[in-house]
PDB file of C-alpha atoms in Angstrom:
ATOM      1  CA  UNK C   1      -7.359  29.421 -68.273  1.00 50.00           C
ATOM      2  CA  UNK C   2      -8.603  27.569 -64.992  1.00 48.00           C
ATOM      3  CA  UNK C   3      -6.939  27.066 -62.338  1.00 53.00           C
ATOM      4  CA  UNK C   4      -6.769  24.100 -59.976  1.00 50.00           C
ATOM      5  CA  UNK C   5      -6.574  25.293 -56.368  1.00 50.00           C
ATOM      6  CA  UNK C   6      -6.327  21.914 -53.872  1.00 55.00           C
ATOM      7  CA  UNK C   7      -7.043  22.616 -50.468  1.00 54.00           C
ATOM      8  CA  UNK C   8      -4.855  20.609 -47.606  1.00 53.00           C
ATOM      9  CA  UNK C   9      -6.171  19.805 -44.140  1.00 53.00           C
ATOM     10  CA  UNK C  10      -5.412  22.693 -41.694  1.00 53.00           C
ATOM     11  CA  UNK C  11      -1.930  22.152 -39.335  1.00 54.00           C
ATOM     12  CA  UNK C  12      -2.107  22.190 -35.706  1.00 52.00           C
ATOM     13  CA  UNK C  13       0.228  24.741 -34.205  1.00 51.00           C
ATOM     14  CA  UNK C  14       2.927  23.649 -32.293  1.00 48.00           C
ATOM     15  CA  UNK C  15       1.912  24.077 -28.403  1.00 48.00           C
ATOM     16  CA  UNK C  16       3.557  22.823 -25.377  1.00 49.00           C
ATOM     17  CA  UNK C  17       0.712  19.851 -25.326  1.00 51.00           C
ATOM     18  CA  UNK C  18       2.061  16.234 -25.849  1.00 53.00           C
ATOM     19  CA  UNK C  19       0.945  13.766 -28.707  1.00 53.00           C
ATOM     20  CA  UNK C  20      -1.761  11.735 -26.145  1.00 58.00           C
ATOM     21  CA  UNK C  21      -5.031  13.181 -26.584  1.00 67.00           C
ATOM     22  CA  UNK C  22      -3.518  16.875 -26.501  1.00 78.00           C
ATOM     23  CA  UNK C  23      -2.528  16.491 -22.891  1.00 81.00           C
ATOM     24  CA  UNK C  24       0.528  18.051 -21.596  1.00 82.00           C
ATOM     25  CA  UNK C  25       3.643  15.978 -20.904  1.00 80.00           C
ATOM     26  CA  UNK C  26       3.608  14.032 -17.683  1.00 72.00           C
ATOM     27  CA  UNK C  27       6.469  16.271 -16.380  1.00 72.00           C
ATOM     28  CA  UNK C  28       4.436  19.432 -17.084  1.00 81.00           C
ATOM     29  CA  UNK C  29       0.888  18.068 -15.745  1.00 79.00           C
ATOM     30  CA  UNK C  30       1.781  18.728 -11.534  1.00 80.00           C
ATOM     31  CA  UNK C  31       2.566  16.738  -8.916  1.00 78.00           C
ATOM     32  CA  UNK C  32       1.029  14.104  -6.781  1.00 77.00           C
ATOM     33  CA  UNK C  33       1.914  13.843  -3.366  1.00 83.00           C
ATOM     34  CA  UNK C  34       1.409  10.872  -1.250  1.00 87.00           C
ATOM     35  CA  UNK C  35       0.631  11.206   2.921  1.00 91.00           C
ATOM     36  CA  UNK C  36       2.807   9.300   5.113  1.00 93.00           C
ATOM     37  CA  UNK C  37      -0.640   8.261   6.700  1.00 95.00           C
ATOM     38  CA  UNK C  38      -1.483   6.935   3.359  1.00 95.00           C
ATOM     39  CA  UNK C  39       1.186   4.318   3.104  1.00 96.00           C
ATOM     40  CA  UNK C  40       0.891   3.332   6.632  1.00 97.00           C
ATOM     41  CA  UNK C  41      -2.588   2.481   6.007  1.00 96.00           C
ATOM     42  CA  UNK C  42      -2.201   0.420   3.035  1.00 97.00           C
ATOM     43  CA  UNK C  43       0.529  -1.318   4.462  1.00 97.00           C
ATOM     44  CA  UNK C  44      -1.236  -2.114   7.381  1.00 97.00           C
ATOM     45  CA  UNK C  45      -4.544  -3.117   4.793  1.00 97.00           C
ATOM     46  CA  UNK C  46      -1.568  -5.421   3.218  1.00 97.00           C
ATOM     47  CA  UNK C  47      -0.087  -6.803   5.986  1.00 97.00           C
ATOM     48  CA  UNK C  48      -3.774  -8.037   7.659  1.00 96.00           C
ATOM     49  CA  UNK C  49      -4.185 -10.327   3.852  1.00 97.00           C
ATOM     50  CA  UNK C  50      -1.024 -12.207   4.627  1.00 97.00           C
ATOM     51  CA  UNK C  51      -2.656 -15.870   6.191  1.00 95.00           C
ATOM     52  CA  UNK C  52      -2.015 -16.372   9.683  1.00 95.00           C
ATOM     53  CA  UNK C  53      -1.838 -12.175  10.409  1.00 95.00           C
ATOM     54  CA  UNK C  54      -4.967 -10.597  12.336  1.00 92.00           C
ATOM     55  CA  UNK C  55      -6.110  -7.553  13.227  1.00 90.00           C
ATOM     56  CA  UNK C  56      -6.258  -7.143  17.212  1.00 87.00           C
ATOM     57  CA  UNK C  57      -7.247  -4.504  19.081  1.00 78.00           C
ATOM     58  CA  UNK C  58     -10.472  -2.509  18.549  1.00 66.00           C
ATOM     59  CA  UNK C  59     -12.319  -0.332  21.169  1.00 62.00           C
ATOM     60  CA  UNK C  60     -10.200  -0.067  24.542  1.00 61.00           C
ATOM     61  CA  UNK C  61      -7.321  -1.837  23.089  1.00 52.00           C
ATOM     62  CA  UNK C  62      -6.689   0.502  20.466  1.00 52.00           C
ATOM     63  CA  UNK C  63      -6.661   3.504  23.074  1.00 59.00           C
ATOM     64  CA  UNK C  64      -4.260   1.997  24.863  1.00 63.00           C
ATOM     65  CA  UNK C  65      -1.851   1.149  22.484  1.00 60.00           C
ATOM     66  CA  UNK C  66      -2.299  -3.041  21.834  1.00 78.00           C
ATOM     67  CA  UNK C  67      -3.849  -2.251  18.543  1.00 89.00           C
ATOM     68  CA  UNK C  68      -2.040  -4.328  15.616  1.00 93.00           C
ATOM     69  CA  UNK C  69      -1.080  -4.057  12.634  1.00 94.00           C
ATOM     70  CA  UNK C  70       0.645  -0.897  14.113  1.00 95.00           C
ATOM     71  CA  UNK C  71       2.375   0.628  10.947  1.00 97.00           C
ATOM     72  CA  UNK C  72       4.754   3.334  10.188  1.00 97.00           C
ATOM     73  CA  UNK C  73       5.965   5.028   6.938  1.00 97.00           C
ATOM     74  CA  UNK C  74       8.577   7.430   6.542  1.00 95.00           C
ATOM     75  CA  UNK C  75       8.758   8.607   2.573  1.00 94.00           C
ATOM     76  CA  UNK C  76      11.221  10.510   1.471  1.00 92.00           C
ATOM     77  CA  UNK C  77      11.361  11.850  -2.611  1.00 87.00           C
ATOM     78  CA  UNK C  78       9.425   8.735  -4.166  1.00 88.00           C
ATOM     79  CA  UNK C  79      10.846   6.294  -1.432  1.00 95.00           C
ATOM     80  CA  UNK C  80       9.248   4.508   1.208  1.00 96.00           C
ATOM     81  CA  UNK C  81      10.980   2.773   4.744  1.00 97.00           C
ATOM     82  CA  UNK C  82       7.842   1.060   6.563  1.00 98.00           C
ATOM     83  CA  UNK C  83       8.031  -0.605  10.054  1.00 98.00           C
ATOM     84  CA  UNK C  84       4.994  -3.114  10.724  1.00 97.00           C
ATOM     85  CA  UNK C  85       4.535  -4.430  14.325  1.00 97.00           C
ATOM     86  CA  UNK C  86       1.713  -7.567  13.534  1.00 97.00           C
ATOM     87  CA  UNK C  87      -0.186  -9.932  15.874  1.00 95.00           C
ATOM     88  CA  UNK C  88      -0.355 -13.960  14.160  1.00 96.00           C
ATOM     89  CA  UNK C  89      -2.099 -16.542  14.999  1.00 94.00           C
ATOM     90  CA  UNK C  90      -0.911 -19.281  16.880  1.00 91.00           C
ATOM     91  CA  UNK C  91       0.705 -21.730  15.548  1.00 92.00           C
ATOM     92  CA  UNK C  92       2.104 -20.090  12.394  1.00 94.00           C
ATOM     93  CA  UNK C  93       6.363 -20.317  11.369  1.00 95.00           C
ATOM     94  CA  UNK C  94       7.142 -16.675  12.204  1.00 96.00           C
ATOM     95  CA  UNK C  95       9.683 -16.281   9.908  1.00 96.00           C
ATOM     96  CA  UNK C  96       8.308 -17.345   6.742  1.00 96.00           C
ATOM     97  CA  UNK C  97       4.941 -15.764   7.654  1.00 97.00           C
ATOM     98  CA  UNK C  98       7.268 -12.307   8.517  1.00 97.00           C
ATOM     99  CA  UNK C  99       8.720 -13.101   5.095  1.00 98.00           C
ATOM    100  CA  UNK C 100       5.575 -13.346   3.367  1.00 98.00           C
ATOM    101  CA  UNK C 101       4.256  -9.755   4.766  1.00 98.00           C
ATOM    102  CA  UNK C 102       7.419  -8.053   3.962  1.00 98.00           C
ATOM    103  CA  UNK C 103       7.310  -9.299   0.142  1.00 98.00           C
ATOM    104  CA  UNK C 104       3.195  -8.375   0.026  1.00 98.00           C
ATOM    105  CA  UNK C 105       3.330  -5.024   1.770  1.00 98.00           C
ATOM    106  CA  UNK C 106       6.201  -4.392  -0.867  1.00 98.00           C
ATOM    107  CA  UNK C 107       4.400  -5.577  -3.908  1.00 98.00           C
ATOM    108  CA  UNK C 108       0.892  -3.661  -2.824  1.00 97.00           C
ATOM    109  CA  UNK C 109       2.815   0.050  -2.070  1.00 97.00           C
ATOM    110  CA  UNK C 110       4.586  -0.391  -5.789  1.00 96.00           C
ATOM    111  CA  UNK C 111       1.727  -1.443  -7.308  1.00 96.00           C
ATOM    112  CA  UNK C 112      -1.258   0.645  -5.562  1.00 95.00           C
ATOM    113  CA  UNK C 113       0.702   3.830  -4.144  1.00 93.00           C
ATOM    114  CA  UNK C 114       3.582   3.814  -6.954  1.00 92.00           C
ATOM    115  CA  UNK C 115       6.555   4.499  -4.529  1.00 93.00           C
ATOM    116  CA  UNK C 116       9.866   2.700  -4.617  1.00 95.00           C
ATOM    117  CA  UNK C 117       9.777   0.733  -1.496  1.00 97.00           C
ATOM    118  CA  UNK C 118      13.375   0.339   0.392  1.00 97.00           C
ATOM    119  CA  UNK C 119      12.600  -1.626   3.328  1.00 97.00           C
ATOM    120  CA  UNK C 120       9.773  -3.188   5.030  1.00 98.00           C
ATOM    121  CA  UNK C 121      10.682  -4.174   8.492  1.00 98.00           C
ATOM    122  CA  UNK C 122       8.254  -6.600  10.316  1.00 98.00           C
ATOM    123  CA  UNK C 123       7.858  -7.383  13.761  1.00 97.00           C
ATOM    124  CA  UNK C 124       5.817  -9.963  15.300  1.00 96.00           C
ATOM    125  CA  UNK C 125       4.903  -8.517  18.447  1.00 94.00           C
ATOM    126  CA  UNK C 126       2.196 -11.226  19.605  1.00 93.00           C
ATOM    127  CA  UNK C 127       0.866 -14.041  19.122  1.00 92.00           C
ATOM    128  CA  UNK C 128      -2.869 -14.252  19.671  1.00 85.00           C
ATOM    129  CA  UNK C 129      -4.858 -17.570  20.433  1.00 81.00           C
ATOM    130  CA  UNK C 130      -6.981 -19.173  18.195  1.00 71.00           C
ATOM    131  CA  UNK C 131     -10.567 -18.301  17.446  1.00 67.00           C
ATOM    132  CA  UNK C 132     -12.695 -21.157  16.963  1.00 55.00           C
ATOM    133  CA  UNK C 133     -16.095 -21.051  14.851  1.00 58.00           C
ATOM    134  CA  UNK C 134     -18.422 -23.119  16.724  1.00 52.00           C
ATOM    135  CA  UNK C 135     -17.729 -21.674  20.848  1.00 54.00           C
ATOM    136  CA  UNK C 136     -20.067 -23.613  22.995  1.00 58.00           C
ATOM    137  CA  UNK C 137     -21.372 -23.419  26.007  1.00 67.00           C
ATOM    138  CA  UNK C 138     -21.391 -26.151  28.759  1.00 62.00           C
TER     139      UNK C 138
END
């Protein structure tokens, strides 16, 4: 008599790993954790791509204080408050261009930093003259 022996693929054994490419579970991988300093610097990356916002205030400025965007972020278990003080240009609306930075800065901290943003509270603390391209001199 013969006998017929058929041989089957070998079973993984069960492990704490996950189905997706034997990585653990997103709950058991560890923890990411975000600096305040972080978010205040995206924000303020944010707030500076809205039209008619500029970034003022570099060398002596900044040391004293007039430096805008000034931005800060308070986060607190996966949520994020942010206060932006911003310098436009003259002559922008105000409100709508305060509207449009509150909806980017939003949009760019849930998509970039992955944080459930609560409130973004804008200030328009100056208004700063047009720059012209072509400055001559007579």
């Amino acid at each position: 008599m013969t006998e017929v022996v058929t041989a089957s693929p070998p079973q993984p054994a069960a492990s704490s790993r996950g189905s997706a490419g034997g990585l653990p579970d997103p709950a058991e991988r560890g923890r990411l954790d975000v600096a305040d300093r972080v978010v205040e610097r995206v924000a303020g990356i944010a707030a500076c791509e809205v039209s008619g916002v500029r970034s003022v205030g570099s060398g002596l400025g900044g040391v004293v204080g007039r430096q805008y965007p000034k931005v800060k972020a308070h986060i607190a278990g996966g949520h994020v408050r942010v206060q932006l003080d911003i310098a436009v240009d003259w002559p922008v609306p105000l409100a709508s261009t305060a509207a449009q930075v509150r909806g980017h800065v939003r949009d760019r901290l849930t998509t970039l930093v992955g944080l459930v943003v609560d409130a973004v509270d804008v200030t328009v603390a100056t208004v700063a003259p047009a720059t012209s391209e072509h400055r001559r001199v007579q």
